[in-house]
């Protein structure tokens, strides 16, 4: 069955329908990873977005449910050049097309993803519609342009506390859309991890006497999370060590008076170089964000930039002076992606040891 991708600038791509046969309007973004498509599909940070995979053949090794980063995929849509018809891997349990159908996610293949990505890089991230209807683009452009990614943190967060046992430090993980590998990375280091819904108050977390607090990744515009930001101000005022990733990094910056802005097309992929400002060493990182902390708005009396993006100079990490608070924009849990920066979890463990 034919399918169409209509961008808000009127550009139309024709391809073949994959996944669920439904119509969806979403934000269109691209990911440059060559592997890890299941982790991309199940990363809650993509809620409200349809993802273009720039690697031309997707699905080579099928679906292995053990690799899922959440209990369900959150994508609005999936856009690829070609889906592998015969996945081959000893761990393979399903194929991508069946997986998309099972989770009611529409997709389109046969699209020139190179041309599509060039448009998104030159004009910036834009909204689009995936449909199997042959429609006049002019008739739907207003509807496409009106779409907004809203209310997604509340949608993807867990609904009640969850505990992962461990005999080490007690870590409170605030779930703004946390990937499973954040908890896995902490448990692997012996931590007892309690996952809290995004709307949990600071008072409840403090009352549980954690040794450290982890702020997770998540979707959407950080400025929308006004209530969460107010709670983070209270957590920052304590002496509890805090480690934040991605959205958590942005929210902590907002809680301390800094500003964030939407990027032209964001960073989404597994090969982004970040520079450690203390050592000068460059690490390859996995990233997925469309917003960034504005460096010139950081209060230099309390914050210093700890990592910078080598490609465009944007802020990739902040260290808060006189506090046990470290935040990074990239993903040290690294799934999908390199494990270069996994040592940051060890630094978090060290922060808790020193505080103890």
XYZ file of C-alpha atoms in Angstrom:
356
model
C 0.000 0.000 0.000
C 1.240 3.471 -0.884
C 2.029 5.891 1.919
C 2.935 9.572 1.954
C 4.971 11.846 4.188
C 3.820 15.462 3.951
C 6.086 18.069 5.574
C 4.796 21.388 6.836
C 6.706 23.194 4.078
C 4.612 21.319 1.485
C 7.271 18.763 0.500
C 5.788 15.312 -0.172
C 7.622 11.971 -0.098
C 5.964 8.850 -1.480
C 6.734 5.364 -0.220
C 5.177 2.147 1.022
C 3.211 1.746 4.233
C 4.771 -0.279 7.052
C 3.465 -0.900 10.539
C -0.045 0.247 11.461
C -2.266 1.623 8.717
C -3.171 4.886 10.413
C -2.653 8.594 9.903
C -0.498 10.584 12.283
C 0.863 14.115 12.609
C 4.053 14.562 14.601
C 7.391 16.314 14.778
C 9.841 14.807 12.266
C 13.426 14.233 13.479
C 16.343 12.139 12.256
C 18.724 9.715 13.947
C 22.136 8.869 12.477
C 22.776 5.608 14.378
C 23.752 2.595 12.258
C 22.542 0.119 14.901
C 20.269 0.221 17.927
C 17.007 0.895 16.113
C 15.019 -0.994 18.775
C 16.563 1.126 21.524
C 15.671 4.204 19.460
C 12.108 2.968 18.981
C 11.657 2.383 22.712
C 13.377 5.536 24.010
C 10.603 7.586 25.716
C 12.424 10.796 24.748
C 10.953 10.358 21.243
C 7.337 10.678 22.443
C 5.388 12.858 20.021
C 7.973 12.458 17.261
C 8.365 10.391 14.098
C 11.966 9.323 13.524
C 13.859 9.160 10.251
C 16.668 6.590 10.360
C 19.464 7.811 8.096
C 21.103 4.375 7.832
C 19.540 2.928 4.663
C 18.705 -0.642 5.753
C 16.908 -1.058 9.064
C 15.863 -4.312 10.743
C 18.813 -6.523 9.804
C 18.888 -8.276 13.174
C 15.169 -8.095 13.879
C 13.648 -7.453 17.290
C 15.144 -8.702 20.558
C 12.784 -7.721 23.363
C 15.582 -7.783 25.943
C 17.036 -4.666 24.289
C 13.928 -2.510 24.758
C 14.555 0.693 26.724
C 10.936 0.913 27.949
C 7.975 -1.429 28.178
C 6.490 0.040 25.000
C 7.668 2.167 22.070
C 6.691 5.844 22.183
C 7.303 6.916 18.587
C 4.486 8.527 16.654
C 5.940 7.129 13.421
C 8.943 5.440 11.797
C 10.517 6.504 8.491
C 13.168 4.413 6.688
C 14.758 3.852 3.305
C 14.269 0.082 3.441
C 13.097 -2.488 5.966
C 14.998 -5.769 6.003
C 12.587 -8.476 4.831
C 14.530 -11.347 6.417
C 16.097 -10.433 9.772
C 19.008 -12.646 10.768
C 20.329 -12.963 14.314
C 20.356 -15.732 16.896
C 18.578 -13.414 19.355
C 15.879 -12.344 16.884
C 12.319 -12.782 18.209
C 10.310 -10.686 15.743
C 10.602 -8.367 12.761
C 10.194 -4.579 12.706
C 7.016 -4.490 10.601
C 5.202 -6.871 12.978
C 6.549 -4.959 15.987
C 5.211 -1.658 14.633
C 1.826 -3.220 13.877
C 1.597 -4.755 17.354
C 2.151 -1.327 18.936
C -0.073 0.602 16.505
C 2.779 2.708 15.096
C 2.545 3.763 11.435
C 5.594 3.957 9.239
C 6.773 4.472 5.698
C 9.623 2.888 3.744
C 10.975 3.603 0.277
C 11.614 7.236 1.195
C 14.813 8.968 0.098
C 15.972 9.477 3.672
C 19.151 11.225 2.502
C 17.119 13.937 0.763
C 14.679 14.138 3.674
C 17.489 14.552 6.209
C 19.099 17.294 4.112
C 15.800 19.189 4.199
C 15.556 18.851 7.978
C 19.179 19.993 8.397
C 18.776 23.005 6.110
C 15.305 24.145 7.189
C 15.270 22.717 10.706
C 13.018 20.207 12.449
C 9.446 20.489 11.215
C 6.102 18.766 11.594
C 4.815 16.212 9.143
C 1.985 13.819 8.392
C 2.272 10.111 7.593
C -0.813 8.980 5.704
C -2.024 6.364 3.241
C -4.555 8.826 1.800
C -3.811 10.723 -1.383
C -4.518 14.242 -0.217
C -3.811 17.704 -1.530
C -0.977 18.957 0.710
C -2.520 22.430 0.793
C -5.594 20.976 2.497
C -3.655 19.630 5.498
C -0.743 22.058 5.936
C -2.567 24.203 8.491
C -3.350 21.128 10.592
C 0.246 19.897 10.321
C 1.719 23.260 11.343
C -0.596 23.471 14.360
C 0.784 20.287 15.965
C 2.717 20.675 19.235
C 4.574 18.121 21.386
C 2.873 18.691 24.751
C 2.225 16.790 27.981
C 4.659 14.038 27.068
C 6.636 13.765 30.333
C 3.505 12.901 32.284
C 2.513 10.410 29.567
C 5.793 8.454 29.587
C 6.627 8.534 33.316
C 5.888 5.538 35.537
C 2.644 5.826 37.524
C 3.913 4.495 40.865
C 7.183 3.818 42.650
C 9.293 0.846 41.555
C 12.208 -0.655 43.481
C 15.242 -2.485 42.052
C 17.096 -4.194 44.934
C 20.763 -3.744 45.693
C 23.012 -3.830 48.734
C 24.844 -0.564 48.006
C 23.836 3.074 47.891
C 20.150 4.014 47.813
C 19.431 6.023 44.656
C 16.195 7.881 43.927
C 15.630 7.894 40.151
C 13.150 10.536 39.001
C 11.452 9.155 35.901
C 10.849 11.875 33.308
C 10.951 9.172 30.608
C 13.866 7.112 31.866
C 15.533 4.538 29.672
C 15.846 1.161 31.399
C 19.600 1.213 31.081
C 19.907 4.058 33.592
C 18.540 1.831 36.345
C 20.542 -1.129 34.982
C 23.768 0.903 35.111
C 23.140 1.824 38.752
C 22.085 -1.696 39.792
C 25.215 -3.092 38.112
C 27.191 -0.928 40.544
C 25.341 -2.398 43.502
C 22.836 0.425 44.013
C 19.311 -0.017 45.314
C 17.262 2.040 42.858
C 13.820 3.427 43.613
C 12.104 4.892 40.552
C 9.717 7.775 41.260
C 7.005 9.243 38.987
C 7.924 12.608 37.475
C 5.436 14.508 39.650
C 6.818 13.221 42.975
C 7.462 16.019 45.466
C 10.906 16.821 46.787
C 9.613 16.262 50.312
C 8.665 12.650 49.549
C 12.053 11.892 48.022
C 13.972 13.536 50.883
C 11.824 11.646 53.432
C 13.030 8.347 51.932
C 16.634 9.372 52.773
C 18.374 8.463 49.502
C 22.164 8.541 49.221
C 21.856 10.079 45.768
C 19.296 11.375 43.280
C 19.267 10.577 39.560
C 17.340 12.804 37.132
C 16.476 10.957 33.932
C 16.127 11.772 30.276
C 12.713 12.535 28.828
C 10.765 14.120 25.961
C 9.461 17.562 25.119
C 10.226 21.181 25.932
C 11.870 21.430 29.379
C 10.214 24.798 30.031
C 6.834 23.053 30.040
C 7.803 21.189 33.237
C 7.248 24.131 35.593
C 6.071 22.077 38.600
C 9.019 19.678 38.303
C 11.460 22.607 38.141
C 10.092 23.947 41.437
C 10.690 20.567 43.109
C 14.233 20.402 41.717
C 15.006 23.753 43.352
C 14.234 22.121 46.708
C 16.376 19.060 45.914
C 19.267 21.279 44.812
C 19.122 23.064 48.171
C 19.957 19.813 49.980
C 23.389 18.202 50.198
C 22.233 15.011 48.474
C 24.436 14.171 45.452
C 22.577 14.604 42.164
C 23.416 13.214 38.713
C 21.240 14.276 35.773
C 21.005 13.137 32.158
C 19.496 14.915 29.117
C 16.113 16.409 30.129
C 17.189 16.173 33.774
C 20.262 18.259 32.869
C 18.074 20.907 31.213
C 15.587 21.001 34.094
C 18.372 21.460 36.661
C 19.749 24.369 34.626
C 16.297 25.989 34.513
C 15.939 25.441 38.264
C 19.118 27.489 38.729
C 18.134 30.442 36.577
C 19.619 29.404 33.222
C 17.678 29.303 29.957
C 17.124 26.655 27.284
C 16.338 26.950 23.588
C 15.180 24.684 20.798
C 17.934 23.600 18.425
C 17.599 23.828 14.667
C 17.541 20.057 14.202
C 18.946 18.609 17.432
C 21.470 15.882 18.160
C 20.258 12.309 17.649
C 22.762 9.549 17.039
C 25.538 7.433 18.510
C 28.700 9.229 17.393
C 28.647 12.750 18.849
C 32.037 13.932 20.211
C 32.019 15.762 23.561
C 35.043 17.420 25.175
C 35.811 17.141 28.877
C 36.741 20.730 29.779
C 39.000 19.656 32.674
C 41.142 17.111 30.845
C 40.681 18.103 27.207
C 39.842 14.498 26.379
C 37.131 13.857 23.791
C 34.554 11.114 24.285
C 32.152 9.691 21.705
C 28.601 9.845 23.032
C 25.076 8.705 22.295
C 22.638 11.621 22.112
C 18.962 12.391 21.675
C 17.829 15.943 22.319
C 16.212 18.854 20.535
C 16.760 21.474 23.254
C 19.977 22.815 24.755
C 21.089 24.896 27.739
C 22.209 28.371 26.627
C 25.771 28.805 27.832
C 25.584 32.584 28.246
C 22.674 32.242 30.700
C 24.514 30.036 33.207
C 25.278 31.726 36.515
C 29.070 31.391 36.604
C 29.056 31.961 40.366
C 27.442 28.552 40.860
C 27.947 26.674 37.582
C 30.730 25.805 35.173
C 30.577 24.016 31.835
C 32.060 20.526 32.209
C 31.520 19.215 28.651
C 31.149 20.918 25.265
C 30.026 19.469 21.949
C 33.018 19.364 19.606
C 30.882 19.805 16.479
C 28.876 22.910 17.362
C 30.162 24.119 20.746
C 26.870 23.616 22.586
C 26.770 22.842 26.308
C 26.986 19.090 27.010
C 27.544 19.134 30.755
C 27.442 21.371 33.820
C 29.136 21.066 37.215
C 27.593 23.067 40.038
C 30.248 24.660 42.223
C 30.261 23.791 45.896
C 27.562 21.161 45.318
C 27.601 17.420 44.612
C 25.648 18.033 41.403
C 26.765 16.865 37.963
C 24.603 17.050 34.840
C 25.206 15.953 31.232
C 23.251 16.438 28.037
C 24.393 13.175 26.442
C 23.603 9.583 27.458
C 26.321 7.805 29.486
C 24.069 4.739 29.822
C 24.886 4.424 26.116
C 22.272 2.172 24.649
C 22.301 2.493 21.706
C 25.760 3.898 21.328
C 29.356 3.850 22.645
C 30.271 3.263 26.284
C 33.008 5.898 26.445
C 31.229 7.991 29.068
C 29.897 5.190 31.305
C 32.552 6.251 33.840
C 30.210 9.081 34.855
C 28.146 6.550 36.788
C 31.309 5.680 38.703
C 31.807 9.390 39.420
C 28.256 9.486 40.789
C 29.075 6.529 43.049
C 32.171 8.409 44.221
C 30.080 11.513 44.920
C 27.827 9.437 47.184
C 30.838 7.860 48.939
C 32.337 11.286 49.670
C 28.991 12.657 50.880
C 28.530 9.641 53.146
